[in-house]
Amino acid sequence: NPLALLIGDLPEACEPGSTEAPPATPPKIQFPVILNGQILPGQTDRYVFHAVSGEHLVFVAQARDLIPYLADAVPGWFEPVMTIQDSAGTPLASAQSFRFAQDPVLAFEVKETGDYTLQIRDAIYRGREDFVYRITAGKIPFVTGIYPLGGLSGSEAKVEVFGWNLPRRFVSIAVPAGEGVQTLPSLRNGFATMDVSFARGEIAESLAVEPDNDPSHAIPATVPSTINGRIDQPGDVDVFAIKCAKGSPLVLEVFARRLNSSLDSLLRITDSKGTQLGTNDDLEDKESGLLTHHADSRIDFTPPADGVYFVHLSDAQRQGGPGYGYRLRCDRPHPGFSLRVVPSAISGAPGATVPVTIYAMRKDGFTGEINLAADSEGFRISGGRIPAGSNSVVATLTFPDAAKGTPVPLKITGTADIAGSKVSRNAEAADDMLQAFIYHHLVPAPELLAYPLPDRPPRKSLQLAEGTVRIPLDATGTASVPLPKNFDKNRVRAELKNPPEGISIDRVLPGQDGVEIAFRADPKKAKPGSQGNLIVELTTGKAAAAGDKNQAEKRWSIGFLPAIPYELAQQ
């Protein structure tokens, strides 16, 4: 259950905690300051400050940013509202959010010298111990956006910066080599609810230039290239002309919200007659774990004939402004993948086997299988293959027999054959977070750690006698598990964890050398030809004492088996 601890370089002030008596009068604060507080049911926190006419004060709240997801919690998320009142109690400014972020930001221009009150509460007066906040306040710099949102790797980029109390309007950025997204250290003021992101690419870059609002003024675009542009005003549309060859596939992808732009892009493609051939508003990107609104667009387009086609990019809400920048990728498909491992922290006794889930984010039509390996010394992955066409697999990780008693950095690598070349990717650590009781997000974590628990006795690793289990429809496929000779095989039970659709355990048969587990496929539910892993936990038991009718059989876990690869018979 990872939580954030923020370290700042400004003076800190704390409201009384939930077990302390509230102050008789609101505390008076001096700028700059970071205010720490906690909202309980019906509570409003107040702070008094003195301000001078002409000052530009910024109040940046962090609440949802500290705890982005609460798993099925009641009464839900903390939704902070900040209000500034004058000495007579008249509201002068208020905020409940900042653009698409849930945490509010207030920019307050002081009209008259005097005392003012800052208030913060929940939007509907809820509260709980974890309704905590930090408010950074004062004449502080606050970056609201940059333009352009990225540049060519290895180049020097000139970037325009927008915001309040900024020392300069333009900054020069040395763009590192390679593709990706970075946080700009020179603009990371530590006050924003979101970092300033800057993308770097390895194909040609250009800037959109007005006028470009219709096909007659369309900007010629080359393939491959990345176009940096902005929807400057409400209702604005940027149009690009691309010369295409019949049947040559094209990828048109917008990067905006994933780079903290306010743009909710809408992408359309038309021919020279104005006939619409494709459109897209929102496309979910599993790699963007903290986004709750996947507002970027993408079209995979295959031209039906040679000719010039027009790409129209606008805001779906018909909004616009300096904060509505974008990067439009115009490129050929480059099949590939990235990987996520859940959970980000894995613990177990020495020698134990534990389940882990590996997700594949497939790119540009790649559908092939991905083979997985654990590169850390002493760790072994079983069932390490994401089948072709699948987006995830549950595998198992077996700990080394000797415990170090300290967290160990773990590295899992996936390798695939793409267009005749071996491509390898390191899996990034993530945690499966729940939003609004239903939506799951793969939220990135700093690193993947395995913790062999030092206070647990070592376990004898369970093994399998064979590899893949083949299960005929409406019949059984078996897996043999060797067990020690002195083990009571008659009391062994097996439980299938998160079973694939239509697959169940038919029976567990004891033998001289171990047990045999029979799996059955229901022909009405199972999908012929499907592949994956079966995750099985073994338990054993002890009979109740003789004559004690009220005593149930005691059972305990022997451990998880290494993941059992399976194939369902084709019809």
XYZ file of C-alpha atoms in Angstrom:
571
model
C 0.000 0.000 0.000
C 2.458 2.681 -1.164
C 1.851 6.241 0.011
C 3.589 9.493 -0.865
C 5.823 11.445 1.534
C 6.675 14.871 0.136
C 9.882 16.684 1.042
C 9.802 20.451 0.496
C 12.197 23.368 0.912
C 9.692 25.902 2.280
C 8.567 26.421 5.890
C 5.883 23.926 6.948
C 2.821 24.507 9.119
C 0.407 21.860 10.432
C -3.216 22.055 11.462
C -4.049 20.071 14.629
C -4.540 16.365 13.964
C -7.762 14.425 14.420
C -6.954 13.711 18.092
C -6.090 17.332 18.966
C -8.412 20.179 19.925
C -9.093 22.684 17.118
C -7.659 26.218 17.557
C -9.903 28.918 19.007
C -9.017 31.292 16.149
C -7.576 30.593 12.693
C -3.768 30.624 12.682
C -2.058 33.557 10.976
C 0.476 32.457 8.374
C 3.509 34.054 6.745
C 4.416 33.489 3.076
C 5.881 31.425 1.596
C 4.572 28.390 3.460
C 3.333 24.830 3.011
C 0.153 24.114 4.985
C -0.549 20.560 6.113
C -4.023 19.591 7.265
C -6.634 16.884 7.641
C -10.360 17.213 6.980
C -12.856 15.357 9.177
C -16.636 15.215 8.570
C -18.169 18.696 8.331
C -14.824 20.405 8.930
C -13.486 23.563 7.268
C -9.890 24.630 7.878
C -9.124 28.373 7.909
C -5.886 30.354 7.710
C -5.473 34.150 8.000
C -2.837 35.993 5.979
C -1.848 39.593 5.343
C -1.445 40.710 1.729
C -0.343 43.908 0.019
C -2.081 45.497 -2.940
C -0.590 44.420 -6.264
C 0.765 41.091 -5.047
C 0.111 37.969 -7.120
C -0.408 35.099 -4.687
C -0.642 31.444 -5.676
C -2.309 28.685 -3.622
C -1.656 25.137 -4.850
C -3.503 22.294 -3.121
C -2.397 18.663 -3.188
C -4.923 16.116 -1.958
C -5.964 13.695 -4.685
C -2.387 13.964 -5.908
C -1.220 12.436 -2.609
C -3.662 9.513 -2.664
C -4.810 9.100 -6.285
C -6.919 5.965 -5.722
C -8.852 4.590 -2.772
C -9.901 0.970 -3.099
C -13.667 0.820 -2.543
C -13.432 3.423 0.220
C -16.455 5.153 1.712
C -17.240 8.050 1.532
C -14.985 8.233 -1.533
C -12.288 10.643 -2.607
C -11.375 13.911 -0.975
C -12.559 16.699 -3.313
C -11.041 19.883 -1.872
C -12.498 23.344 -2.401
C -10.381 26.441 -1.657
C -11.929 29.885 -1.068
C -10.412 33.278 -0.228
C -12.495 35.773 1.763
C -11.829 39.353 2.797
C -12.012 40.556 6.410
C -15.794 41.026 6.087
C -16.308 37.410 5.031
C -17.011 38.198 1.369
C -15.773 35.451 -1.009
C -13.271 36.854 -3.534
C -11.959 33.753 -5.265
C -12.683 30.031 -5.246
C -11.462 26.869 -6.989
C -12.388 23.177 -6.932
C -10.008 21.907 -9.625
C -7.294 22.978 -12.009
C -8.037 22.218 -15.640
C -8.437 18.433 -15.838
C -6.716 17.824 -12.451
C -8.930 17.341 -9.396
C -6.829 19.402 -6.985
C -7.573 23.158 -6.982
C -5.137 25.974 -7.755
C -5.911 29.628 -6.974
C -4.151 32.606 -8.563
C -5.143 35.608 -6.438
C -4.370 39.199 -7.420
C -4.572 41.378 -4.302
C -6.619 44.537 -4.894
C -6.400 46.087 -1.405
C -3.901 45.774 1.414
C -5.371 43.935 4.403
C -6.082 40.615 6.080
C -7.678 37.739 4.185
C -8.816 34.212 5.067
C -8.048 31.047 3.117
C -10.568 28.219 3.591
C -10.360 24.580 2.530
C -13.049 21.907 2.898
C -14.485 18.915 1.087
C -16.941 19.762 -1.701
C -19.846 18.064 0.126
C -18.419 18.282 3.661
C -17.229 14.687 3.876
C -14.173 13.789 5.915
C -11.949 10.989 7.117
C -8.455 10.514 8.578
C -6.922 10.126 5.112
C -8.536 13.314 3.764
C -5.167 15.044 4.021
C -3.817 17.996 2.064
C -0.794 20.182 1.456
C -1.224 23.767 0.274
C 1.801 25.639 -1.036
C 1.107 29.360 -0.735
C 2.876 32.620 -1.472
C 4.355 34.645 -4.306
C 5.612 31.395 -5.794
C 6.279 30.488 -9.426
C 3.713 28.143 -10.897
C 4.027 26.650 -14.388
C 0.682 26.124 -16.127
C 2.102 24.825 -19.420
C 4.818 24.844 -22.064
C 4.986 25.001 -25.865
C 6.043 22.987 -27.754
C 5.450 19.837 -25.728
C 8.526 18.028 -27.053
C 11.492 18.040 -29.383
C 13.945 15.955 -31.378
C 16.291 13.839 -29.272
C 19.837 15.148 -29.138
C 18.803 18.692 -30.120
C 18.525 22.062 -28.362
C 14.880 23.115 -27.995
C 13.537 26.579 -27.246
C 10.411 26.275 -25.117
C 7.851 28.938 -24.182
C 6.695 28.729 -20.560
C 3.292 29.876 -19.253
C 2.242 30.497 -15.676
C 2.335 32.914 -12.749
C 5.282 34.657 -11.060
C 7.691 33.173 -13.606
C 11.201 34.652 -13.879
C 11.338 34.269 -17.668
C 9.155 33.376 -20.631
C 11.500 31.153 -22.655
C 13.908 28.384 -21.648
C 16.404 26.341 -23.676
C 16.352 22.577 -23.180
C 19.063 20.112 -24.134
C 16.935 17.168 -25.304
C 18.497 13.813 -24.286
C 18.908 11.019 -26.808
C 16.229 8.371 -27.231
C 12.456 8.368 -27.202
C 10.403 8.949 -24.061
C 8.988 11.536 -21.697
C 10.988 13.416 -19.085
C 10.258 15.849 -16.285
C 12.003 19.153 -16.865
C 14.292 19.754 -13.854
C 14.602 23.474 -14.618
C 10.811 23.870 -14.448
C 10.089 21.406 -11.655
C 9.212 23.915 -8.964
C 7.862 21.329 -6.531
C 4.601 23.223 -6.181
C 2.564 21.921 -9.106
C -0.025 19.160 -8.787
C 1.513 17.750 -11.962
C 5.084 17.819 -13.193
C 6.067 19.591 -16.388
C 6.458 16.826 -18.977
C 8.511 17.085 -22.167
C 8.520 14.420 -24.887
C 11.495 13.516 -27.026
C 11.290 11.714 -30.346
C 13.574 10.318 -33.021
C 11.736 11.361 -36.191
C 11.648 14.765 -37.874
C 9.938 17.586 -35.933
C 7.994 20.596 -37.226
C 5.762 23.389 -35.924
C 2.213 24.026 -37.107
C 1.786 27.566 -38.476
C -1.442 29.533 -38.855
C -3.528 29.827 -40.946
C -4.217 26.093 -41.162
C -7.951 25.905 -40.457
C -9.236 24.238 -43.643
C -7.996 22.037 -46.522
C -7.228 25.060 -48.701
C -4.704 26.243 -46.065
C -3.588 22.783 -44.913
C 0.028 22.385 -43.808
C 1.908 19.732 -45.840
C 3.071 16.945 -43.545
C 5.759 14.405 -44.309
C 5.867 10.795 -43.153
C 7.487 10.061 -40.779
C 7.336 13.263 -38.721
C 5.981 14.757 -35.498
C 4.020 17.998 -35.767
C 3.952 20.282 -32.722
C 0.888 22.488 -32.636
C -1.732 24.144 -30.479
C -5.466 24.759 -30.616
C -5.114 28.482 -30.033
C -8.721 29.446 -29.424
C -12.173 27.880 -28.944
C -13.405 26.290 -32.173
C -9.957 26.265 -33.798
C -9.108 23.370 -36.158
C -5.635 22.506 -37.454
C -5.573 20.762 -40.859
C -2.654 18.867 -42.411
C -2.234 17.421 -45.904
C -0.474 14.085 -46.321
C 0.391 12.519 -49.675
C -0.342 8.793 -49.435
C 0.127 5.693 -51.549
C -2.681 3.158 -51.898
C -2.520 0.400 -49.289
C 0.442 1.897 -47.389
C -0.645 1.947 -43.708
C -0.370 5.154 -41.725
C -0.477 5.880 -37.975
C -1.887 9.224 -36.835
C -1.578 9.624 -33.057
C -2.045 12.646 -30.785
C 0.013 13.122 -27.616
C -1.517 15.895 -25.534
C -3.301 14.845 -22.336
C -0.499 12.329 -21.711
C 1.801 15.380 -21.643
C -0.466 17.350 -19.271
C -2.106 19.395 -22.025
C -5.709 20.492 -21.545
C -6.563 19.379 -25.095
C -9.310 16.750 -25.463
C -8.352 15.928 -29.024
C -10.682 14.940 -31.841
C -9.000 13.521 -34.933
C -10.588 13.115 -38.379
C -9.274 12.162 -41.825
C -10.940 13.099 -45.118
C -10.200 12.733 -48.812
C -9.926 15.556 -51.358
C -13.723 15.605 -51.754
C -14.309 16.093 -48.023
C -15.578 12.553 -47.424
C -14.733 11.426 -43.892
C -12.749 8.180 -43.913
C -11.872 7.875 -40.225
C -12.370 9.535 -36.852
C -11.368 9.032 -33.235
C -11.972 10.934 -30.012
C -10.513 8.988 -27.071
C -8.155 6.011 -27.082
C -7.257 4.268 -23.803
C -3.534 3.962 -23.140
C -2.766 1.382 -20.435
C 0.711 2.852 -20.041
C -0.788 6.088 -18.672
C -1.760 4.634 -15.325
C -2.776 7.834 -13.542
C -5.040 9.201 -16.279
C -8.755 8.850 -15.617
C -9.731 10.538 -18.894
C -7.835 9.109 -21.862
C -8.379 12.147 -24.050
C -5.780 11.551 -26.787
C -6.771 10.298 -30.248
C -5.393 7.811 -32.743
C -6.330 6.628 -36.238
C -4.759 3.656 -38.029
C -5.416 4.471 -41.678
C -4.877 2.513 -44.888
C -5.381 4.786 -47.922
C -7.892 3.330 -50.417
C -6.159 5.087 -53.337
C -3.154 7.213 -54.212
C -3.645 10.871 -53.394
C -3.628 13.638 -50.796
C -5.603 13.143 -47.579
C -6.445 15.728 -44.947
C -6.022 15.302 -41.184
C -8.261 17.550 -39.034
C -7.288 18.052 -35.366
C -9.518 19.952 -32.944
C -10.724 19.985 -29.349
C -13.752 17.755 -28.722
C -15.150 20.332 -26.260
C -14.497 23.179 -28.757
C -12.134 24.850 -26.287
C -8.665 26.281 -26.874
C -5.872 28.480 -25.553
C -2.169 28.499 -24.603
C -2.519 25.282 -22.601
C -3.973 23.267 -25.531
C -0.742 22.065 -27.135
C -0.262 18.717 -28.878
C 2.190 16.485 -30.703
C 0.803 14.705 -33.782
C 2.717 11.606 -34.835
C 2.479 10.879 -38.573
C 4.295 7.622 -39.109
C 4.340 4.099 -40.484
C 3.438 1.322 -38.028
C 6.330 0.124 -35.862
C 5.109 -3.063 -34.162
C 6.396 -3.423 -30.611
C 5.402 -3.767 -26.971
C 6.057 -2.646 -23.410
C 5.527 -4.605 -20.186
C 4.160 -3.998 -16.688
C 4.552 -6.301 -13.652
C 1.954 -6.331 -10.855
C 2.437 -6.002 -7.926
C 5.491 -3.768 -7.613
C 6.514 -5.350 -4.295
C 6.582 -9.164 -4.014
C 7.227 -10.989 -0.743
C 7.516 -14.637 0.171
C 9.344 -17.173 2.298
C 12.677 -18.515 1.024
C 11.919 -21.104 -1.654
C 8.257 -20.040 -1.911
C 6.412 -19.622 -5.204
C 4.090 -16.611 -5.602
C 1.855 -15.451 -8.491
C 2.666 -12.290 -10.466
C 0.819 -10.753 -13.410
C 2.660 -9.445 -16.465
C 0.758 -7.144 -18.823
C 1.751 -6.487 -22.433
C 0.936 -3.116 -24.016
C 1.058 -4.047 -27.688
C 1.883 -1.350 -30.215
C 1.101 -0.815 -33.893
C -0.439 -4.214 -34.530
C 2.096 -6.498 -32.854
C 0.320 -9.737 -31.843
C 3.164 -12.251 -31.389
C 4.109 -14.186 -28.280
C 6.447 -12.696 -25.670
C 8.852 -14.866 -23.671
C 9.669 -13.757 -20.125
C 12.720 -14.299 -17.931
C 13.734 -13.227 -14.409
C 17.278 -11.871 -14.581
C 17.855 -11.510 -10.829
C 20.141 -14.097 -9.227
C 18.340 -17.021 -7.611
C 14.821 -16.094 -8.774
C 12.995 -18.309 -11.241
C 9.918 -17.470 -13.300
C 7.523 -20.220 -14.414
C 4.886 -19.919 -17.101
C 6.916 -17.079 -18.553
C 5.160 -16.683 -21.885
C 2.465 -14.256 -22.975
C 0.682 -16.160 -25.762
C 0.199 -14.592 -29.175
C -2.814 -12.283 -29.150
C -3.011 -12.157 -25.324
C -2.465 -8.968 -23.345
C -1.467 -10.530 -20.024
C -0.464 -13.710 -18.263
C -0.333 -14.786 -14.621
C 3.040 -16.429 -14.046
C 4.792 -17.461 -10.841
C 8.041 -16.331 -9.282
C 10.031 -18.744 -7.103
C 12.299 -17.223 -4.451
C 15.819 -18.496 -3.848
C 16.231 -20.943 -0.976
C 18.426 -18.603 1.074
C 16.832 -15.445 2.534
C 18.763 -12.174 2.614
C 16.155 -10.393 4.716
C 16.349 -7.226 2.605
C 14.387 -6.102 -0.478
C 16.071 -7.214 -3.679
C 15.713 -5.278 -6.979
C 14.108 -7.625 -9.466
C 14.388 -7.520 -13.244
C 11.940 -9.257 -15.581
C 12.626 -9.113 -19.300
C 10.351 -9.922 -22.227
C 11.685 -10.970 -25.640
C 9.741 -11.289 -28.895
C 10.479 -11.962 -32.550
C 9.339 -8.900 -34.528
C 9.900 -8.832 -38.294
C 12.754 -11.314 -37.989
C 14.574 -9.480 -35.195
C 14.770 -10.261 -31.481
C 13.347 -7.347 -29.467
C 13.735 -7.215 -25.673
C 12.010 -4.926 -23.199
C 12.384 -4.627 -19.425
C 9.112 -4.865 -17.535
C 8.239 -1.810 -15.448
C 6.846 -2.192 -11.947
C 3.207 -1.214 -11.432
C 0.307 -1.611 -9.023
C -3.259 -2.448 -9.964
C -5.284 0.453 -8.519
C -9.060 0.658 -8.437
C -11.000 3.787 -9.377
C -14.709 4.274 -8.703
C -15.257 0.616 -7.759
C -14.818 -0.647 -11.352
C -11.943 0.866 -13.377
C -8.487 -0.654 -13.010
C -5.309 1.331 -13.626
C -1.740 0.067 -13.890
C -0.054 2.791 -11.872
C 3.751 2.856 -12.391
C 6.019 2.330 -9.366
C 9.674 3.428 -9.004
C 11.090 -0.118 -9.066
C 10.257 -3.800 -8.833
C 11.269 -5.270 -5.465
C 11.230 -8.806 -4.102
C 11.456 -9.324 -0.336
C 12.466 -12.768 0.955
C 10.923 -12.700 4.426
C 13.655 -13.451 6.981
C 11.238 -14.592 9.720
C 9.653 -17.314 7.584
C 11.091 -20.841 7.549
C 12.442 -21.926 4.149
C 10.029 -23.881 1.980
C 10.800 -26.810 -0.233
C 9.950 -25.568 -3.717
C 7.100 -27.520 -5.295
C 7.795 -28.938 -8.743
C 5.889 -30.321 -11.713
C 6.694 -33.559 -13.480
C 5.940 -32.231 -16.985
C 5.464 -29.067 -18.994
C 2.334 -27.955 -20.851
C -1.000 -29.564 -19.928
C -3.211 -30.224 -22.949
C -6.906 -30.305 -22.080
C -9.387 -31.833 -24.554
C -12.849 -30.263 -24.598
C -15.215 -32.062 -22.198
C -12.350 -34.291 -21.043
C -9.395 -33.985 -18.685
C -5.734 -33.115 -18.899
C -3.441 -33.941 -15.997
C -0.434 -32.522 -14.180
C 1.704 -34.628 -11.842
C 3.169 -33.107 -8.666
C 5.962 -35.037 -6.885
C 5.740 -34.879 -3.066
C 7.969 -36.252 -0.270
C 7.424 -39.949 0.491
C 6.380 -39.306 4.091
C 3.664 -36.874 2.965
C 0.003 -37.895 3.442
C -1.072 -37.635 -0.216
C -4.686 -38.538 0.624
C -5.215 -35.213 2.401
C -3.867 -32.998 -0.379
C -6.366 -30.680 -2.038
C -5.856 -28.295 -4.966
C -7.491 -24.912 -5.587
C -7.413 -23.146 -8.942
C -6.876 -19.383 -8.506
C -8.645 -17.029 -10.939
C -9.351 -19.884 -13.351
C -9.620 -19.236 -17.082
C -13.176 -19.296 -18.415
C -14.547 -22.840 -18.493
C -11.583 -24.614 -16.810
C -11.888 -26.319 -13.428
C -10.200 -28.993 -11.309
C -11.952 -32.301 -11.827
C -10.149 -34.329 -9.162
C -6.905 -34.814 -7.226
C -5.619 -38.393 -7.244
C -2.985 -39.487 -4.675
C -0.157 -41.745 -5.811
C 3.005 -43.267 -4.428
C 5.268 -40.398 -5.553
C 2.845 -37.484 -5.287
C -0.549 -36.398 -6.593
C -2.072 -36.065 -10.016
C -4.348 -33.057 -10.718
C -6.943 -33.499 -13.460
C -8.263 -30.356 -15.179
C -11.535 -30.333 -17.117
C -12.692 -27.954 -19.872
C -16.385 -27.120 -20.206
C -17.150 -27.120 -23.974
C -19.925 -24.557 -23.447
C -17.616 -21.989 -21.793
C -14.017 -22.761 -22.723
C -12.549 -21.227 -25.870
C -10.934 -23.858 -28.135
C -7.282 -23.170 -28.851
C -6.817 -20.761 -25.929
C -3.499 -20.811 -24.037
C -2.181 -19.469 -20.780
C -1.264 -20.556 -17.277
C -3.084 -22.372 -14.483
C -2.272 -21.118 -10.977
C -2.816 -23.808 -8.339
C -2.422 -23.710 -4.559
C -2.045 -26.984 -2.646
C -3.359 -27.473 0.877
C -3.210 -30.348 3.303
C -5.102 -31.135 6.487
C -5.327 -32.896 9.774
C -8.319 -34.921 10.868
C -10.335 -33.803 13.882
C -9.756 -35.583 17.165
C -11.651 -38.846 17.535
C -15.133 -38.334 18.955
C -15.094 -34.535 18.562
C -18.026 -33.883 16.209
C -17.767 -30.109 16.569
C -14.150 -29.901 15.471
C -13.650 -29.257 11.744
C -10.672 -30.558 9.848
C -7.724 -28.175 10.100
C -6.146 -27.236 6.776
C -3.144 -25.141 5.798
C -1.342 -24.146 2.638
C 1.540 -26.197 1.266
C 2.197 -23.452 -1.266
C 1.634 -22.475 -4.887
C 2.772 -24.707 -7.694
C 4.894 -23.203 -10.444
C 2.551 -21.846 -13.101
C 1.204 -24.674 -15.280
C 1.080 -23.761 -18.993
C -2.044 -25.123 -20.679
C -3.561 -25.454 -24.135
C -7.199 -26.146 -24.918
C -7.771 -28.608 -27.725
C -8.924 -27.175 -31.047
C -12.378 -28.272 -32.219
